[in-house]
Coordinates of C-alpha atoms in Angstrom, one line a residue:
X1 CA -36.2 36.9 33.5
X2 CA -36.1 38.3 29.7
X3 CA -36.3 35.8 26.4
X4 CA -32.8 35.4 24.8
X5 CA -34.6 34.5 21.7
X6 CA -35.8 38.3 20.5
X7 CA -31.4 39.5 20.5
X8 CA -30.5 36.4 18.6
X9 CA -33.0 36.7 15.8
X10 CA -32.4 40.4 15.7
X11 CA -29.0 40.4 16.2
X12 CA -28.3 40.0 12.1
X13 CA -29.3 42.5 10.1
X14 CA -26.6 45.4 10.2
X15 CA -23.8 42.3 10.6
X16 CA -24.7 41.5 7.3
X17 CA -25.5 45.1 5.6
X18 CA -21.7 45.4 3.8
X19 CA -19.9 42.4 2.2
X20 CA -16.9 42.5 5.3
X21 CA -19.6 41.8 8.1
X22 CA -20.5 37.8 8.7
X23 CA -22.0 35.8 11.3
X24 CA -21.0 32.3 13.0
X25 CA -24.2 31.1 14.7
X26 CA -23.2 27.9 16.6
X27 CA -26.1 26.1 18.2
X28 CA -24.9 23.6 20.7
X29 CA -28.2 21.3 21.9
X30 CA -29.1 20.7 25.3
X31 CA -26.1 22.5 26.9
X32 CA -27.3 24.0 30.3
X33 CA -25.7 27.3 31.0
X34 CA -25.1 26.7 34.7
X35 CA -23.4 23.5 33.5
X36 CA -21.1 25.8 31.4
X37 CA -20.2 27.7 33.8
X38 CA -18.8 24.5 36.0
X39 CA -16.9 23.0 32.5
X40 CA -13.4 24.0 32.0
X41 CA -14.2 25.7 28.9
X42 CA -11.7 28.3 28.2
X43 CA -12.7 29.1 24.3
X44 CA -16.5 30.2 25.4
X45 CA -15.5 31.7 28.6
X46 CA -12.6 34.2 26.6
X47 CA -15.7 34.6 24.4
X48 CA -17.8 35.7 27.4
X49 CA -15.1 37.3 28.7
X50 CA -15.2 40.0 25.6
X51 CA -18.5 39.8 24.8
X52 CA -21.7 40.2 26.2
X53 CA -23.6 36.8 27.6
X54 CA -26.2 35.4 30.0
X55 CA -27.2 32.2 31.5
X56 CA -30.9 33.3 32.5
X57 CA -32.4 33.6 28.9
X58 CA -35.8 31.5 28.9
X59 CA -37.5 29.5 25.6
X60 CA -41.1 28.1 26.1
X61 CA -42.2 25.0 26.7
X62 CA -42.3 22.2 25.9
X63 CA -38.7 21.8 25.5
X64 CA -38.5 19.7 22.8
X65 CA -35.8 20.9 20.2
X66 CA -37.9 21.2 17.6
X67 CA -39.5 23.8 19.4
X68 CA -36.4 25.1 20.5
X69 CA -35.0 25.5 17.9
X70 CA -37.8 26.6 15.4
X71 CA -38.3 29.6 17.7
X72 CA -34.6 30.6 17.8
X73 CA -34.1 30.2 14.3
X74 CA -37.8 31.8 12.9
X75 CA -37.7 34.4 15.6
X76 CA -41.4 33.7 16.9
X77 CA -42.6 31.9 19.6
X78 CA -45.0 28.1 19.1
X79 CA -47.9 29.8 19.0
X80 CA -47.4 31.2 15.7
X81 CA -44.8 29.0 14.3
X82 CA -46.7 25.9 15.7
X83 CA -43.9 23.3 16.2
X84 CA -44.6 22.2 20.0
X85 CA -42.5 18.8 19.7
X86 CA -39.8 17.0 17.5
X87 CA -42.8 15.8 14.7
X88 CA -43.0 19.0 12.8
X89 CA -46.7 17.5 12.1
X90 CA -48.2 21.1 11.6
X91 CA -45.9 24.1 11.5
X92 CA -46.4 27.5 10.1
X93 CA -43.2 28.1 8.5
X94 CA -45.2 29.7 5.6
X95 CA -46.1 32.8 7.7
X96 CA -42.9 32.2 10.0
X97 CA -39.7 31.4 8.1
X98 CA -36.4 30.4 8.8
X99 CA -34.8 33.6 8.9
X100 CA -32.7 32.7 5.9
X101 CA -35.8 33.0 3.7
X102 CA -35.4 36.8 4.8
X103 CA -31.6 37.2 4.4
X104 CA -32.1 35.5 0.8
X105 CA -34.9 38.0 -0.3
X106 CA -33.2 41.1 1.4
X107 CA -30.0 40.0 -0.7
X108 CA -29.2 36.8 -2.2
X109 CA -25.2 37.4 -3.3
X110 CA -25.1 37.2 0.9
X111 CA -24.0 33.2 1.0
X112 CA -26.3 31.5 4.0
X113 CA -24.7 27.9 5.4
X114 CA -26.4 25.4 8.0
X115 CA -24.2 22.4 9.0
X116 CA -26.0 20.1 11.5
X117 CA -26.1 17.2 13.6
X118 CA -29.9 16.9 14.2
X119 CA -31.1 17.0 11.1
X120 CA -34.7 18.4 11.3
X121 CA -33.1 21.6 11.5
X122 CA -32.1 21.4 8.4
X123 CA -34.8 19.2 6.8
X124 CA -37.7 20.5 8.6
X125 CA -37.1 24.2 9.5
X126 CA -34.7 25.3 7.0
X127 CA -36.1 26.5 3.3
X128 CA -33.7 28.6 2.0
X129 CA -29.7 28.3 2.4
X130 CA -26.9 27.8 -0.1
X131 CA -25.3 25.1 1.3
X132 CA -26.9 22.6 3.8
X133 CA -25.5 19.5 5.1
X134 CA -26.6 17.0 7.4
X135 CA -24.0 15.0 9.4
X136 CA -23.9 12.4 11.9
X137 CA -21.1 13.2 14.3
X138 CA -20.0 16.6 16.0
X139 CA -16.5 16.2 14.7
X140 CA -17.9 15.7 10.9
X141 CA -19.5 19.2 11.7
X142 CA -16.4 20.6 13.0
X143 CA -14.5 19.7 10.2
X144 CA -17.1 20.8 7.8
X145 CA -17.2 24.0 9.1
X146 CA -13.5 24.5 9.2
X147 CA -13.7 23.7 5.5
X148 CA -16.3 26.1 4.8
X149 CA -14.8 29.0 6.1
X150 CA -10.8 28.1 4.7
X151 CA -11.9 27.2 1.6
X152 CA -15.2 29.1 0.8
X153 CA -16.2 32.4 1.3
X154 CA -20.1 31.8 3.8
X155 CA -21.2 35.4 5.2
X156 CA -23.9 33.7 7.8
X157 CA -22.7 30.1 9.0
X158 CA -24.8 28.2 11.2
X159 CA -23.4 25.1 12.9
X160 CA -25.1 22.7 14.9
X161 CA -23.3 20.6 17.8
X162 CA -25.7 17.5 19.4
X163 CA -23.8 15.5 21.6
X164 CA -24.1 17.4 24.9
X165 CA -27.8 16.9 24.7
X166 CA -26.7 12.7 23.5
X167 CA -24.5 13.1 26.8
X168 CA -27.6 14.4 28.8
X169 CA -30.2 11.8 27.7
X170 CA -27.6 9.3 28.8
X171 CA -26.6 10.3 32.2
X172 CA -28.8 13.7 32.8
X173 CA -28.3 17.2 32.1
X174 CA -26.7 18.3 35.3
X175 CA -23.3 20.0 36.5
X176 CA -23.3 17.2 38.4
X177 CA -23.0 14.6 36.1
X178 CA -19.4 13.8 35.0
X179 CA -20.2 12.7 31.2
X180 CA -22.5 15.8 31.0
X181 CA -19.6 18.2 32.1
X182 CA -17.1 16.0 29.6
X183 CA -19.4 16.9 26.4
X184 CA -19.6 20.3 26.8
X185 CA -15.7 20.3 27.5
X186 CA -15.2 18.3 24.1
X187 CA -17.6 20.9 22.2
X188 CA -15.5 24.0 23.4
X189 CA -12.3 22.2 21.9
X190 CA -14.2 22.0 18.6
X191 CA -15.7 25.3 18.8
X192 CA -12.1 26.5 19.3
X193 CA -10.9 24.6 16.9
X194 CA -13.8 26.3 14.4
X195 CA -12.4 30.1 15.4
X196 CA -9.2 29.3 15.0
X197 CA -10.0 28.3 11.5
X198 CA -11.9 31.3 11.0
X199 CA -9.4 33.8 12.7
X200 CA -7.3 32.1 9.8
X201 CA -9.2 32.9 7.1
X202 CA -6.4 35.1 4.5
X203 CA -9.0 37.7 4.2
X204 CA -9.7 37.3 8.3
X205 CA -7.9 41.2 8.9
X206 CA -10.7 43.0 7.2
X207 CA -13.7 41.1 8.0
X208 CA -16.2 42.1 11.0
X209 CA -17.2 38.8 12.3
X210 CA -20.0 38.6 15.2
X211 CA -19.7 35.0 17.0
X212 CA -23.2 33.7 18.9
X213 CA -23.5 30.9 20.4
X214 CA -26.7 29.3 22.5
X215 CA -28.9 26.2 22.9
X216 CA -32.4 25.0 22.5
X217 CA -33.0 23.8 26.0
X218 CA -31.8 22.6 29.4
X219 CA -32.5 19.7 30.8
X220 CA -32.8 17.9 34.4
X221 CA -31.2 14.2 35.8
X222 CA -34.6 12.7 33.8
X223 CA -34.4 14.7 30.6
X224 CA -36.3 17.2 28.7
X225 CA -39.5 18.5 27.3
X226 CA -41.5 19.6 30.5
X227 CA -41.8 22.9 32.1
X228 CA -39.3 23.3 34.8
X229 CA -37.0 26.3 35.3
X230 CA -34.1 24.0 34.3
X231 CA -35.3 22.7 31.0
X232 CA -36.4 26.2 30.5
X233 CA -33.2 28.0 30.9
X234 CA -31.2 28.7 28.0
X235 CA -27.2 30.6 27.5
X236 CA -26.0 33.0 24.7
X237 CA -23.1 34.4 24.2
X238 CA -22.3 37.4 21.7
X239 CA -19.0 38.4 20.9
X240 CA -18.2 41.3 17.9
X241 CA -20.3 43.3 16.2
X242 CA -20.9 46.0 18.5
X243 CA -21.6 43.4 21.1
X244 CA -20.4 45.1 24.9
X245 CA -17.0 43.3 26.2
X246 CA -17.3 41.6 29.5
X247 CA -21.1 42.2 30.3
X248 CA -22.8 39.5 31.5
X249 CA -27.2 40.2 31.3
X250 CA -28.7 38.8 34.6
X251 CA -32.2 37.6 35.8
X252 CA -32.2 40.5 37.5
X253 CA -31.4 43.3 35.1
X254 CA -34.4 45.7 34.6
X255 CA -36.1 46.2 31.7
X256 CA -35.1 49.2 30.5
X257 CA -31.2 47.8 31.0
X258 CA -32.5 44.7 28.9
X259 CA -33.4 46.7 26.3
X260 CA -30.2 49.0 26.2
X261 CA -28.3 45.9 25.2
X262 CA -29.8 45.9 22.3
X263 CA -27.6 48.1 21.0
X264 CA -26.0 45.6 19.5
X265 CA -29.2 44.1 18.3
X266 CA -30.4 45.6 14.8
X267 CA -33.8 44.6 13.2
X268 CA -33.1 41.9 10.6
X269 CA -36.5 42.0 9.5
X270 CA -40.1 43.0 9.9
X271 CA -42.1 39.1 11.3
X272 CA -43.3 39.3 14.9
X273 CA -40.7 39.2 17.5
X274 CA -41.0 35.8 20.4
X275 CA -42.1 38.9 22.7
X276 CA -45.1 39.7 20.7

């Protein structure tokens, strides 16, 4: 099994070459993709449907979200950005950016958001962005990302969704688990409710919008932050750009298929890759 983490930190860069291409990057913690796959979830499965997805990606351990999500978001791995649980006591973001600081120096007329739930991403991680906020509920970042993109003009908007993981520490992260299955079923409302605002957007016709959408980590019935298969496991799901419809990447595709999908993967800039 392949690292999802290398096609959604170099998934950006020709997205975001002209002033009509954007990105929605919406991070929804803890969501197993196995789990997913058992919700009734009909907004990401039409997204999976026409775009290109997999439930077999793998972070590394431990899988604590602050590693999680430092890795997908500088584009390295722990050992080199050094976050390895949810203190932040040491990390490398000097070397190892958020890779916003690279969009910003590449060109900074491109307008970079981050709305979150779990706020380390934002406080922690995050350097560079021209609009941040911090919220304490998944339907305050809903609505905040609806706002953003009907009422302002954001070219990369990342928004962060926390309750499945709330729903997993309380009951366990499990297909199983009823309140698990409800979370992520709530979540693809609001995600649908965030693409029909941007499918709304007046100037929607003759922008080129790629949607991704992953998590951090998995989880099992007694939580996270260990080194089993299903706290490893992560989802992603890529739909635009020049993302392949209907394709769904599999433990078992070979390494040179792997590679051929990144096609729709473009270098969005020069750090280290997790594979390195």
């Amino acid at each position: 099994m392949k690292s999802v983490f290398t096609l959604i930190t170099l998934s950006l860069f020709s997205i975001i070459s002209f002033s009509q291409n954007k990105v929605l990057f919406i991070g929804i913690d803890g969501c197993r993709g196995d789990a997913l796959l058992q919700a009734d979830t009909p907004v990401m499965q039409d997204l999976m449907d026409n775009g290109t997805w997999t439930i077999d990606g793998l972070n590394i351990p431990p899988t604590w979200s602050g590693t999680g999500w430092s890795s997908m978001l500088t584009g390295v791995w722990p050992a080199k950005h050094n976050v390895t649980d949810n203190s932040f006591s040491n990390p490398n973001f000097i070397n190892y950016p958020h890779f916003y600081n690279h969009i910003e120096s590449s060109n900074s007329a491109l307008q970079t958001e981050s709305i979150v739930h779990w706020g380390p991403i934002n406080s922690e991680i995050l350097d560079l962005a021209d609009y941040e906020e911090i919220v304490g509920t998944d339907e305050e970042v809903k609505d905040s990302g609806i706002d953003r993109l009907q009422n302002h003009n954001p070219d990369i908007l990342f928004l962060h969704f926390d309750d499945v993981d709330h729903a997993g520490h309380n009951s366990g992260f499990s297909g199983a688990v009823p309140a698990y299955i409800d979370a992520i079923e709530t979540v693809d409302g609001q995600v649908g409710e965030v693409l029909t605002a941007l499918q709304n957007r007046a100037t929607y016709s003759s922008e080129n919008w790629l949607v991704l959408i992953s998590t951090d980590h998995g989880g099992d019935l007694s939580g996270h932050g260990g080194y089993s298969l299903d706290e490893q496991k992560i989802f992603l799901i890529v739909n635009g750009g020049s993302a392949t419809p209907g394709v769904q990447i599999s433990a078992e595709t070979s390494e040179y298929d792997w590679n051929n999908y990144h096609s729709f993967s473009c270098l969005l800039y020069t750090s280290p890759s997790p594979r390195d």
